Short mmCIF file of N, CA, C and O in Angstrom, two decimals:
data_model
loop_
_atom_site.label_atom_id
_atom_site.label_comp_id
_atom_site.label_asym_id
_atom_site.label_seq_id
_atom_site.Cartn_x
_atom_site.Cartn_y
_atom_site.Cartn_z
N MET A 1 -17.84 -7.00 9.72
CA MET A 1 -17.65 -7.21 8.31
C MET A 1 -16.38 -6.49 7.86
O MET A 1 -16.23 -5.30 8.11
N PRO A 2 -15.43 -7.20 7.24
CA PRO A 2 -14.17 -6.57 6.83
C PRO A 2 -14.39 -5.45 5.82
O PRO A 2 -15.25 -5.52 4.96
N LYS A 3 -13.56 -4.41 5.96
CA LYS A 3 -13.59 -3.30 5.02
C LYS A 3 -12.22 -3.16 4.39
O LYS A 3 -11.21 -3.39 5.03
N ILE A 4 -12.23 -2.76 3.13
CA ILE A 4 -11.00 -2.62 2.35
C ILE A 4 -10.87 -1.17 1.91
O ILE A 4 -11.82 -0.59 1.37
N MET A 5 -9.68 -0.58 2.14
CA MET A 5 -9.40 0.76 1.65
C MET A 5 -8.83 0.62 0.24
O MET A 5 -7.84 -0.08 0.03
N LEU A 6 -9.47 1.26 -0.73
CA LEU A 6 -9.04 1.18 -2.12
C LEU A 6 -8.16 2.37 -2.50
O LEU A 6 -8.37 3.48 -2.03
N PHE A 7 -7.20 2.11 -3.39
CA PHE A 7 -6.36 3.16 -3.96
C PHE A 7 -5.83 2.66 -5.28
O PHE A 7 -5.94 1.47 -5.60
N GLN A 8 -5.30 3.56 -6.09
CA GLN A 8 -4.76 3.18 -7.39
C GLN A 8 -3.25 3.30 -7.41
O GLN A 8 -2.67 4.19 -6.80
N LEU A 9 -2.63 2.38 -8.13
CA LEU A 9 -1.21 2.45 -8.46
C LEU A 9 -1.17 2.33 -9.97
O LEU A 9 -1.53 1.29 -10.52
N GLY A 10 -0.76 3.40 -10.64
CA GLY A 10 -0.82 3.40 -12.10
C GLY A 10 -2.25 3.25 -12.53
O GLY A 10 -3.12 3.99 -12.10
N GLU A 11 -2.52 2.23 -13.31
CA GLU A 11 -3.89 1.98 -13.80
C GLU A 11 -4.58 0.85 -13.05
O GLU A 11 -5.69 0.47 -13.40
N GLU A 12 -3.94 0.31 -12.02
CA GLU A 12 -4.49 -0.83 -11.29
C GLU A 12 -5.07 -0.40 -9.95
O GLU A 12 -4.59 0.54 -9.33
N ASN A 13 -6.10 -1.14 -9.52
CA ASN A 13 -6.74 -0.89 -8.23
C ASN A 13 -6.15 -1.83 -7.18
O ASN A 13 -5.98 -3.03 -7.43
N TYR A 14 -5.86 -1.27 -6.01
CA TYR A 14 -5.32 -2.03 -4.90
C TYR A 14 -6.14 -1.76 -3.65
O TYR A 14 -6.85 -0.76 -3.57
N GLY A 15 -6.03 -2.65 -2.70
CA GLY A 15 -6.75 -2.48 -1.44
C GLY A 15 -5.92 -3.00 -0.28
O GLY A 15 -5.03 -3.82 -0.45
N ILE A 16 -6.24 -2.46 0.90
CA ILE A 16 -5.62 -2.88 2.15
C ILE A 16 -6.75 -3.03 3.16
O ILE A 16 -7.66 -2.20 3.22
N ASP A 17 -6.66 -4.06 3.98
CA ASP A 17 -7.61 -4.24 5.07
C ASP A 17 -7.54 -2.97 5.93
O ASP A 17 -6.48 -2.62 6.46
N ILE A 18 -8.66 -2.28 6.06
CA ILE A 18 -8.68 -0.99 6.77
C ILE A 18 -8.27 -1.16 8.24
O ILE A 18 -7.76 -0.22 8.85
N ALA A 19 -8.44 -2.35 8.79
CA ALA A 19 -8.04 -2.59 10.19
C ALA A 19 -6.53 -2.46 10.36
O ALA A 19 -6.05 -2.22 11.47
N LYS A 20 -5.76 -2.60 9.28
CA LYS A 20 -4.29 -2.49 9.35
C LYS A 20 -3.82 -1.04 9.26
O LYS A 20 -2.67 -0.74 9.55
N VAL A 21 -4.72 -0.14 8.83
CA VAL A 21 -4.36 1.27 8.64
C VAL A 21 -4.71 2.03 9.91
O VAL A 21 -5.87 2.10 10.29
N SER A 22 -3.69 2.61 10.56
CA SER A 22 -3.97 3.33 11.80
C SER A 22 -4.45 4.75 11.51
O SER A 22 -5.24 5.31 12.26
N GLU A 23 -3.97 5.33 10.42
CA GLU A 23 -4.32 6.72 10.13
C GLU A 23 -3.94 7.03 8.68
O GLU A 23 -3.00 6.46 8.14
N ILE A 24 -4.67 7.94 8.08
CA ILE A 24 -4.31 8.49 6.77
C ILE A 24 -3.99 9.96 7.01
O ILE A 24 -4.83 10.70 7.52
N VAL A 25 -2.74 10.34 6.68
CA VAL A 25 -2.29 11.70 6.96
C VAL A 25 -1.99 12.43 5.66
O VAL A 25 -1.69 11.82 4.64
N GLU A 26 -2.05 13.74 5.72
CA GLU A 26 -1.67 14.57 4.58
C GLU A 26 -0.19 14.37 4.32
O GLU A 26 0.60 14.17 5.24
N PHE A 27 0.18 14.45 3.05
CA PHE A 27 1.59 14.32 2.69
C PHE A 27 2.38 15.48 3.27
O PHE A 27 1.98 16.63 3.17
N THR A 28 3.49 15.17 3.91
CA THR A 28 4.42 16.17 4.40
C THR A 28 5.80 15.78 3.89
O THR A 28 6.04 14.60 3.59
N PRO A 29 6.72 16.72 3.78
CA PRO A 29 8.07 16.35 3.32
C PRO A 29 8.66 15.26 4.21
O PRO A 29 8.52 15.27 5.43
N LEU A 30 9.30 14.30 3.56
CA LEU A 30 9.87 13.16 4.26
C LEU A 30 11.38 13.34 4.43
O LEU A 30 12.01 14.05 3.65
N THR A 31 11.92 12.69 5.44
CA THR A 31 13.37 12.69 5.64
C THR A 31 13.97 11.60 4.77
O THR A 31 13.59 10.43 4.89
N PRO A 32 14.88 11.97 3.86
CA PRO A 32 15.48 10.95 2.99
C PRO A 32 16.33 9.96 3.78
O PRO A 32 16.86 10.28 4.85
N VAL A 33 16.45 8.76 3.23
CA VAL A 33 17.26 7.71 3.85
C VAL A 33 18.40 7.41 2.89
O VAL A 33 18.17 6.86 1.81
N PRO A 34 19.63 7.78 3.26
CA PRO A 34 20.76 7.52 2.36
C PRO A 34 20.92 6.04 2.04
O PRO A 34 20.72 5.18 2.90
N ARG A 35 21.24 5.75 0.80
CA ARG A 35 21.50 4.40 0.29
C ARG A 35 20.31 3.45 0.43
O ARG A 35 20.48 2.22 0.37
N ALA A 36 19.12 3.99 0.62
CA ALA A 36 17.92 3.15 0.67
C ALA A 36 17.52 2.78 -0.75
O ALA A 36 17.87 3.47 -1.71
N PRO A 37 16.76 1.71 -0.91
CA PRO A 37 16.27 1.37 -2.26
C PRO A 37 15.41 2.51 -2.81
O PRO A 37 14.84 3.30 -2.05
N ASN A 38 15.28 2.57 -4.13
CA ASN A 38 14.54 3.68 -4.74
C ASN A 38 13.05 3.67 -4.39
O ASN A 38 12.38 4.69 -4.51
N TRP A 39 12.52 2.58 -3.91
CA TRP A 39 11.11 2.52 -3.54
C TRP A 39 10.85 3.03 -2.11
O TRP A 39 9.71 3.14 -1.69
N VAL A 40 11.91 3.35 -1.37
CA VAL A 40 11.76 3.99 -0.06
C VAL A 40 11.80 5.50 -0.29
O VAL A 40 12.82 6.05 -0.66
N GLU A 41 10.66 6.15 -0.08
CA GLU A 41 10.56 7.59 -0.29
C GLU A 41 11.23 8.37 0.83
O GLU A 41 11.65 9.50 0.64
N GLY A 42 11.30 7.77 2.01
CA GLY A 42 11.89 8.43 3.16
C GLY A 42 11.24 7.92 4.43
O GLY A 42 10.53 6.92 4.43
N ILE A 43 11.50 8.65 5.52
CA ILE A 43 10.88 8.27 6.80
C ILE A 43 10.03 9.43 7.31
O ILE A 43 10.28 10.59 7.00
N LEU A 44 9.04 9.07 8.08
CA LEU A 44 8.06 10.01 8.62
C LEU A 44 8.04 9.85 10.13
O LEU A 44 7.98 8.73 10.64
N ASN A 45 8.11 10.97 10.85
CA ASN A 45 7.92 10.94 12.30
C ASN A 45 6.42 11.03 12.54
O ASN A 45 5.80 12.06 12.32
N HIS A 46 5.85 9.92 12.95
CA HIS A 46 4.40 9.84 13.15
C HIS A 46 4.12 9.65 14.64
O HIS A 46 4.28 8.55 15.17
N HIS A 47 3.75 10.74 15.31
CA HIS A 47 3.47 10.71 16.75
C HIS A 47 4.64 10.11 17.54
O HIS A 47 4.45 9.30 18.44
N GLY A 48 5.87 10.50 17.16
CA GLY A 48 7.04 10.06 17.88
C GLY A 48 7.58 8.70 17.45
O GLY A 48 8.57 8.23 17.98
N ARG A 49 6.92 8.05 16.50
CA ARG A 49 7.39 6.77 15.98
C ARG A 49 7.83 6.98 14.54
O ARG A 49 7.26 7.78 13.81
N ILE A 50 8.85 6.26 14.12
CA ILE A 50 9.40 6.41 12.78
C ILE A 50 8.75 5.38 11.85
O ILE A 50 8.79 4.18 12.13
N ALA A 51 8.16 5.87 10.75
CA ALA A 51 7.55 5.01 9.75
C ALA A 51 8.33 5.12 8.45
O ALA A 51 8.62 6.23 7.98
N THR A 52 8.69 3.99 7.87
CA THR A 52 9.33 3.95 6.56
C THR A 52 8.23 4.09 5.52
O THR A 52 7.26 3.33 5.52
N VAL A 53 8.36 5.09 4.63
CA VAL A 53 7.32 5.37 3.64
C VAL A 53 7.73 4.78 2.30
O VAL A 53 8.82 5.08 1.79
N LEU A 54 6.85 3.94 1.75
CA LEU A 54 7.13 3.23 0.50
C LEU A 54 6.34 3.80 -0.66
O LEU A 54 5.19 4.22 -0.50
N ASN A 55 6.94 3.76 -1.83
CA ASN A 55 6.25 4.05 -3.08
C ASN A 55 6.01 2.69 -3.73
O ASN A 55 6.92 2.10 -4.31
N LEU A 56 4.79 2.18 -3.61
CA LEU A 56 4.49 0.83 -4.11
C LEU A 56 4.55 0.74 -5.62
O LEU A 56 4.80 -0.34 -6.16
N SER A 57 4.34 1.83 -6.32
CA SER A 57 4.45 1.80 -7.79
C SER A 57 5.87 1.40 -8.20
O SER A 57 6.06 0.61 -9.12
N ILE A 58 6.84 1.94 -7.50
CA ILE A 58 8.24 1.60 -7.80
C ILE A 58 8.55 0.22 -7.24
O ILE A 58 9.19 -0.61 -7.90
N PHE A 59 8.08 -0.08 -6.04
CA PHE A 59 8.33 -1.38 -5.40
C PHE A 59 7.84 -2.52 -6.29
O PHE A 59 8.50 -3.53 -6.44
N PHE A 60 6.65 -2.35 -6.88
CA PHE A 60 6.07 -3.38 -7.74
C PHE A 60 6.51 -3.24 -9.20
O PHE A 60 6.07 -4.01 -10.04
N ASP A 61 7.35 -2.24 -9.49
CA ASP A 61 7.85 -2.02 -10.84
C ASP A 61 6.70 -1.90 -11.85
O ASP A 61 6.71 -2.52 -12.91
N LEU A 62 5.71 -1.08 -11.50
CA LEU A 62 4.56 -0.87 -12.37
C LEU A 62 4.89 0.16 -13.44
O LEU A 62 5.67 1.08 -13.20
N PRO A 63 4.28 0.00 -14.62
CA PRO A 63 4.50 1.02 -15.65
C PRO A 63 3.97 2.36 -15.18
O PRO A 63 2.97 2.43 -14.44
N LYS A 64 4.65 3.41 -15.59
CA LYS A 64 4.22 4.75 -15.19
C LYS A 64 2.92 5.10 -15.90
O LYS A 64 2.81 4.97 -17.09
N GLY A 65 1.95 5.53 -15.11
CA GLY A 65 0.70 6.02 -15.66
C GLY A 65 0.76 7.53 -15.74
O GLY A 65 1.82 8.13 -15.83
N LYS A 66 -0.41 8.14 -15.66
CA LYS A 66 -0.46 9.60 -15.63
C LYS A 66 0.23 10.10 -14.37
O LYS A 66 0.12 9.50 -13.31
N GLU A 67 0.96 11.21 -14.51
CA GLU A 67 1.61 11.80 -13.34
C GLU A 67 0.53 12.27 -12.36
O GLU A 67 -0.39 12.98 -12.74
N LYS A 68 0.65 11.83 -11.12
CA LYS A 68 -0.30 12.22 -10.08
C LYS A 68 0.49 12.83 -8.93
O LYS A 68 1.63 12.47 -8.68
N THR A 69 -0.14 13.74 -8.26
CA THR A 69 0.48 14.34 -7.09
C THR A 69 0.06 13.54 -5.87
O THR A 69 -1.12 13.33 -5.63
N VAL A 70 1.05 13.06 -5.13
CA VAL A 70 0.76 12.31 -3.91
C VAL A 70 0.18 13.28 -2.89
O VAL A 70 0.73 14.35 -2.65
N LYS A 71 -0.93 12.90 -2.31
CA LYS A 71 -1.60 13.80 -1.37
C LYS A 71 -1.74 13.22 0.02
O LYS A 71 -2.00 13.94 0.96
N LYS A 72 -1.59 11.91 0.17
CA LYS A 72 -1.82 11.28 1.47
C LYS A 72 -0.79 10.18 1.71
O LYS A 72 -0.18 9.66 0.79
N ILE A 73 -0.66 9.82 2.98
CA ILE A 73 0.15 8.68 3.38
C ILE A 73 -0.73 7.82 4.30
O ILE A 73 -1.26 8.31 5.28
N ALA A 74 -0.87 6.54 3.94
CA ALA A 74 -1.56 5.60 4.83
C ALA A 74 -0.51 5.05 5.79
O ALA A 74 0.49 4.48 5.35
N VAL A 75 -0.72 5.25 7.07
CA VAL A 75 0.23 4.79 8.09
C VAL A 75 -0.27 3.45 8.62
O VAL A 75 -1.41 3.32 9.05
N ILE A 76 0.62 2.46 8.55
CA ILE A 76 0.30 1.12 8.99
C ILE A 76 1.15 0.83 10.21
O ILE A 76 2.38 0.83 10.13
N ASP A 77 0.49 0.65 11.35
CA ASP A 77 1.20 0.33 12.59
C ASP A 77 1.22 -1.18 12.77
O ASP A 77 0.21 -1.85 12.62
N ASP A 78 2.39 -1.69 13.06
CA ASP A 78 2.56 -3.11 13.28
C ASP A 78 3.62 -3.25 14.36
O ASP A 78 4.56 -2.45 14.42
N PRO A 79 3.50 -4.23 15.23
CA PRO A 79 4.52 -4.38 16.27
C PRO A 79 5.93 -4.53 15.70
O PRO A 79 6.91 -4.10 16.31
N ALA A 80 6.05 -5.12 14.51
CA ALA A 80 7.37 -5.34 13.92
C ALA A 80 7.93 -4.08 13.25
O ALA A 80 9.12 -3.82 13.29
N MET A 81 7.06 -3.29 12.61
CA MET A 81 7.55 -2.17 11.81
C MET A 81 6.40 -1.22 11.49
O MET A 81 5.33 -1.65 11.09
N ASP A 82 6.64 0.08 11.65
CA ASP A 82 5.67 1.08 11.21
C ASP A 82 6.01 1.42 9.76
O ASP A 82 7.17 1.59 9.41
N MET A 83 4.99 1.49 8.94
CA MET A 83 5.19 1.70 7.51
C MET A 83 4.16 2.70 7.01
O MET A 83 3.05 2.77 7.51
N GLY A 84 4.55 3.47 6.01
CA GLY A 84 3.63 4.36 5.33
C GLY A 84 3.60 4.02 3.86
O GLY A 84 4.59 3.55 3.29
N ILE A 85 2.45 4.22 3.24
CA ILE A 85 2.29 3.97 1.81
C ILE A 85 1.78 5.25 1.17
O ILE A 85 0.78 5.82 1.63
N LEU A 86 2.45 5.69 0.11
CA LEU A 86 2.01 6.88 -0.61
C LEU A 86 0.70 6.58 -1.32
O LEU A 86 0.54 5.53 -1.94
N LEU A 87 -0.24 7.53 -1.26
CA LEU A 87 -1.55 7.37 -1.88
C LEU A 87 -1.90 8.59 -2.71
O LEU A 87 -1.52 9.70 -2.39
N ASP A 88 -2.66 8.36 -3.76
CA ASP A 88 -3.27 9.44 -4.53
C ASP A 88 -4.72 9.55 -4.09
O ASP A 88 -5.30 8.60 -3.59
N ASP A 89 -5.32 10.70 -4.30
CA ASP A 89 -6.77 10.83 -4.11
C ASP A 89 -7.45 10.30 -5.34
O ASP A 89 -6.88 10.33 -6.42
N PRO A 90 -8.66 9.83 -5.31
CA PRO A 90 -9.47 9.64 -4.11
C PRO A 90 -9.21 8.29 -3.45
O PRO A 90 -8.70 7.39 -4.08
N ILE A 91 -9.60 8.21 -2.22
CA ILE A 91 -9.52 6.97 -1.46
C ILE A 91 -10.96 6.56 -1.16
O ILE A 91 -11.79 7.39 -0.83
N GLU A 92 -11.22 5.29 -1.28
CA GLU A 92 -12.57 4.78 -1.06
C GLU A 92 -12.47 3.57 -0.13
O GLU A 92 -11.48 2.84 -0.16
N VAL A 93 -13.48 3.36 0.69
CA VAL A 93 -13.53 2.19 1.56
C VAL A 93 -14.77 1.40 1.20
O VAL A 93 -15.86 1.97 1.08
N ILE A 94 -14.61 0.09 0.98
CA ILE A 94 -15.74 -0.77 0.66
C ILE A 94 -15.82 -1.90 1.68
O ILE A 94 -14.82 -2.27 2.29
N SER A 95 -17.01 -2.44 1.84
CA SER A 95 -17.19 -3.63 2.66
C SER A 95 -17.05 -4.84 1.76
O SER A 95 -17.43 -4.79 0.58
N LEU A 96 -16.50 -5.92 2.29
CA LEU A 96 -16.31 -7.11 1.46
C LEU A 96 -17.63 -7.68 0.95
O LEU A 96 -17.66 -8.30 -0.09
N TRP A 97 -18.73 -7.43 1.63
CA TRP A 97 -20.00 -7.95 1.12
C TRP A 97 -20.40 -7.27 -0.18
O TRP A 97 -21.25 -7.76 -0.92
N GLU A 98 -19.76 -6.12 -0.53
CA GLU A 98 -20.05 -5.45 -1.80
C GLU A 98 -19.40 -6.16 -2.98
O GLU A 98 -19.67 -5.85 -4.12
N THR A 99 -18.51 -7.10 -2.69
CA THR A 99 -17.80 -7.76 -3.78
C THR A 99 -18.69 -8.79 -4.45
O THR A 99 -19.58 -9.36 -3.82
N LYS A 100 -18.42 -9.04 -5.72
CA LYS A 100 -19.22 -9.99 -6.48
C LYS A 100 -18.52 -11.32 -6.66
O LYS A 100 -19.15 -12.31 -6.95
N ALA A 101 -17.20 -11.32 -6.57
CA ALA A 101 -16.45 -12.56 -6.77
C ALA A 101 -15.09 -12.45 -6.09
O ALA A 101 -14.64 -11.35 -5.81
N GLY A 102 -14.48 -13.55 -5.86
CA GLY A 102 -13.13 -13.54 -5.32
C GLY A 102 -12.30 -14.61 -6.00
O GLY A 102 -12.78 -15.70 -6.25
N ILE A 103 -11.09 -14.28 -6.34
CA ILE A 103 -10.18 -15.25 -6.95
C ILE A 103 -8.82 -15.10 -6.31
O ILE A 103 -8.50 -14.07 -5.74
N SER A 104 -8.01 -16.14 -6.41
CA SER A 104 -6.67 -16.11 -5.84
C SER A 104 -5.70 -15.44 -6.79
O SER A 104 -5.87 -15.52 -8.00
N GLY A 105 -4.66 -14.84 -6.27
CA GLY A 105 -3.63 -14.22 -7.11
C GLY A 105 -2.35 -15.02 -7.09
O GLY A 105 -1.47 -14.72 -6.31
N ASP A 106 -2.25 -16.05 -7.93
CA ASP A 106 -1.02 -16.84 -8.01
C ASP A 106 -0.26 -16.49 -9.28
O ASP A 106 -0.83 -16.51 -10.36
N SER A 107 1.01 -16.17 -9.14
CA SER A 107 1.83 -15.80 -10.28
C SER A 107 3.27 -15.69 -9.83
O SER A 107 3.56 -15.69 -8.64
N ASP A 108 4.17 -15.57 -10.79
CA ASP A 108 5.58 -15.41 -10.47
C ASP A 108 5.97 -13.94 -10.35
O ASP A 108 7.10 -13.64 -10.00
N PHE A 109 5.07 -13.02 -10.66
CA PHE A 109 5.42 -11.60 -10.60
C PHE A 109 5.70 -11.21 -9.15
O PHE A 109 5.05 -11.69 -8.22
N VAL A 110 6.68 -10.33 -8.96
CA VAL A 110 7.09 -9.91 -7.61
C VAL A 110 5.91 -9.36 -6.84
O VAL A 110 5.70 -9.70 -5.68
N LYS A 111 5.11 -8.48 -7.48
CA LYS A 111 4.01 -7.87 -6.74
C LYS A 111 3.02 -8.91 -6.24
O LYS A 111 2.43 -8.75 -5.19
N ASN A 112 2.85 -10.01 -6.99
CA ASN A 112 1.86 -11.00 -6.59
C ASN A 112 2.27 -11.78 -5.35
O ASN A 112 1.44 -12.43 -4.73
N LYS A 113 3.52 -11.68 -4.98
CA LYS A 113 3.98 -12.28 -3.72
C LYS A 113 3.24 -11.63 -2.56
O LYS A 113 3.05 -12.25 -1.52
N TYR A 114 2.84 -10.37 -2.75
CA TYR A 114 2.19 -9.61 -1.68
C TYR A 114 0.70 -9.38 -1.92
O TYR A 114 0.08 -8.59 -1.22
N ILE A 115 0.12 -10.07 -2.90
CA ILE A 115 -1.32 -9.98 -3.14
C ILE A 115 -1.97 -11.13 -2.37
O ILE A 115 -1.72 -12.30 -2.66
N GLY A 116 -2.77 -10.79 -1.37
CA GLY A 116 -3.43 -11.81 -0.57
C GLY A 116 -4.63 -12.41 -1.29
O GLY A 116 -4.89 -13.59 -1.21
N LYS A 117 -5.35 -11.57 -2.03
CA LYS A 117 -6.50 -12.03 -2.81
C LYS A 117 -6.84 -10.96 -3.83
O LYS A 117 -6.39 -9.82 -3.74
N VAL A 118 -7.64 -11.37 -4.78
CA VAL A 118 -8.15 -10.46 -5.79
C VAL A 118 -9.67 -10.51 -5.70
O VAL A 118 -10.26 -11.59 -5.64
N ILE A 119 -10.28 -9.34 -5.63
CA ILE A 119 -11.75 -9.28 -5.54
C ILE A 119 -12.29 -8.43 -6.68
O ILE A 119 -11.55 -7.67 -7.31
N ILE A 120 -13.56 -8.58 -6.93
CA ILE A 120 -14.24 -7.76 -7.93
C ILE A 120 -15.34 -6.99 -7.21
O ILE A 120 -16.15 -7.58 -6.50
N SER A 121 -15.35 -5.68 -7.38
CA SER A 121 -16.37 -4.83 -6.77
C SER A 121 -16.77 -3.77 -7.79
O SER A 121 -15.91 -3.05 -8.30
N ASN A 122 -18.05 -3.69 -8.07
CA ASN A 122 -18.57 -2.72 -9.04
C ASN A 122 -17.80 -2.77 -10.36
O ASN A 122 -17.46 -1.74 -10.93
N GLY A 123 -17.50 -3.97 -10.83
CA GLY A 123 -16.82 -4.13 -12.10
C GLY A 123 -15.33 -3.84 -12.07
O GLY A 123 -14.68 -3.88 -13.11
N ARG A 124 -14.77 -3.58 -10.90
CA ARG A 124 -13.33 -3.29 -10.78
C ARG A 124 -12.61 -4.49 -10.18
O ARG A 124 -13.07 -5.05 -9.18
N LEU A 125 -11.50 -4.84 -10.78
CA LEU A 125 -10.62 -5.87 -10.24
C LEU A 125 -9.72 -5.19 -9.21
O LEU A 125 -9.07 -4.19 -9.52
N ILE A 126 -9.70 -5.70 -7.98
CA ILE A 126 -8.94 -5.06 -6.89
C ILE A 126 -7.96 -6.08 -6.30
O ILE A 126 -8.36 -7.15 -5.85
N ASN A 127 -6.68 -5.72 -6.33
CA ASN A 127 -5.62 -6.53 -5.73
C ASN A 127 -5.53 -6.16 -4.25
O ASN A 127 -5.14 -5.04 -3.93
N VAL A 128 -5.88 -7.07 -3.38
CA VAL A 128 -5.84 -6.79 -1.94
C VAL A 128 -4.49 -7.25 -1.40
O VAL A 128 -4.12 -8.42 -1.51
N LEU A 129 -3.74 -6.30 -0.85
CA LEU A 129 -2.39 -6.57 -0.38
C LEU A 129 -2.38 -7.38 0.91
O LEU A 129 -3.22 -7.19 1.78
N ASP A 130 -1.42 -8.27 1.02
CA ASP A 130 -1.15 -9.00 2.25
C ASP A 130 -0.10 -8.20 3.01
O ASP A 130 1.10 -8.40 2.87
N ILE A 131 -0.58 -7.23 3.78
CA ILE A 131 0.31 -6.31 4.49
C ILE A 131 1.17 -7.06 5.51
O ILE A 131 2.35 -6.72 5.70
N ASP A 132 0.64 -8.08 6.15
CA ASP A 132 1.43 -8.84 7.12
C ASP A 132 2.65 -9.47 6.46
O ASP A 132 3.75 -9.43 7.00
N LYS A 133 2.47 -10.05 5.28
CA LYS A 133 3.58 -10.66 4.54
C LYS A 133 4.60 -9.59 4.14
O LYS A 133 5.81 -9.78 4.27
N MET A 134 4.10 -8.45 3.67
CA MET A 134 4.99 -7.37 3.24
C MET A 134 5.82 -6.86 4.42
O MET A 134 7.03 -6.70 4.31
N ILE A 135 5.17 -6.63 5.54
CA ILE A 135 5.89 -6.13 6.72
C ILE A 135 6.90 -7.16 7.21
O ILE A 135 8.03 -6.82 7.55
N SER A 136 6.52 -8.42 7.21
CA SER A 136 7.43 -9.48 7.65
C SER A 136 8.69 -9.50 6.78
O SER A 136 9.81 -9.54 7.29
N ASP A 137 8.52 -9.42 5.47
CA ASP A 137 9.67 -9.43 4.55
C ASP A 137 10.50 -8.17 4.68
O ASP A 137 11.74 -8.20 4.69
N LEU A 138 9.84 -7.01 4.77
CA LEU A 138 10.55 -5.74 4.82
C LEU A 138 11.23 -5.53 6.16
O LEU A 138 12.30 -4.89 6.22
N ASP A 139 10.65 -6.02 7.23
CA ASP A 139 11.27 -5.88 8.55
C ASP A 139 12.63 -6.58 8.53
O ASP A 139 13.62 -6.03 9.03
N GLY A 140 12.72 -7.73 7.93
CA GLY A 140 14.00 -8.41 7.79
C GLY A 140 14.96 -7.67 6.89
O GLY A 140 16.17 -7.70 7.09
N TYR A 141 14.43 -6.97 5.90
CA TYR A 141 15.26 -6.22 4.96
C TYR A 141 15.97 -5.05 5.64
O TYR A 141 17.11 -4.75 5.34
N PHE A 142 15.27 -4.37 6.56
CA PHE A 142 15.82 -3.17 7.19
C PHE A 142 16.57 -3.46 8.48
O PHE A 142 17.03 -2.54 9.14
N VAL A 143 16.69 -4.70 8.88
CA VAL A 143 17.43 -5.04 10.11
C VAL A 143 18.91 -4.93 9.87
O VAL A 143 19.45 -5.24 8.87
#
C-alpha cells in the first residue's frame, strides 16, 4: 500500500511518495552554489554523493507564511539526480487508504506542473508531488 510523506510549504500541505525518499537527515550547513537560482539552497554531501537541495517554497513562488526554522532535509535518490528538499517539522506519513477522495491537479500555475495528484486526508487537501517529473526537468536544467 503506497505511503505519502506529508510536509507543509507556507500554508499548504504537500506530499511525496515515501518510496522516493531514501533518508530524512537533520539540517546541516550547505555548500552554496554560485550563480544558482534562488530556489537552490546549496549542495549536500550525502554519503559521498552530491545532492542539490531545493527550497520548494521559493521554487513554487508561494506566499511567505510564518517564519519557520528548517530542521530536516528529505534526500531523494534517483539514477538521474540526487536531490534534497528542505522540510519543517512535523513530518507525517500516511497510507493512501486513509484518503477520502482524489482529484487531479490541472492548472497553468508553475507548481501544478509538478503536482501528480491531489488527495484529501483527515479534512486536509494534500498536493502530492510528481518527483519523477521534477527530477527529469531539473536534471536537464543543471546539465
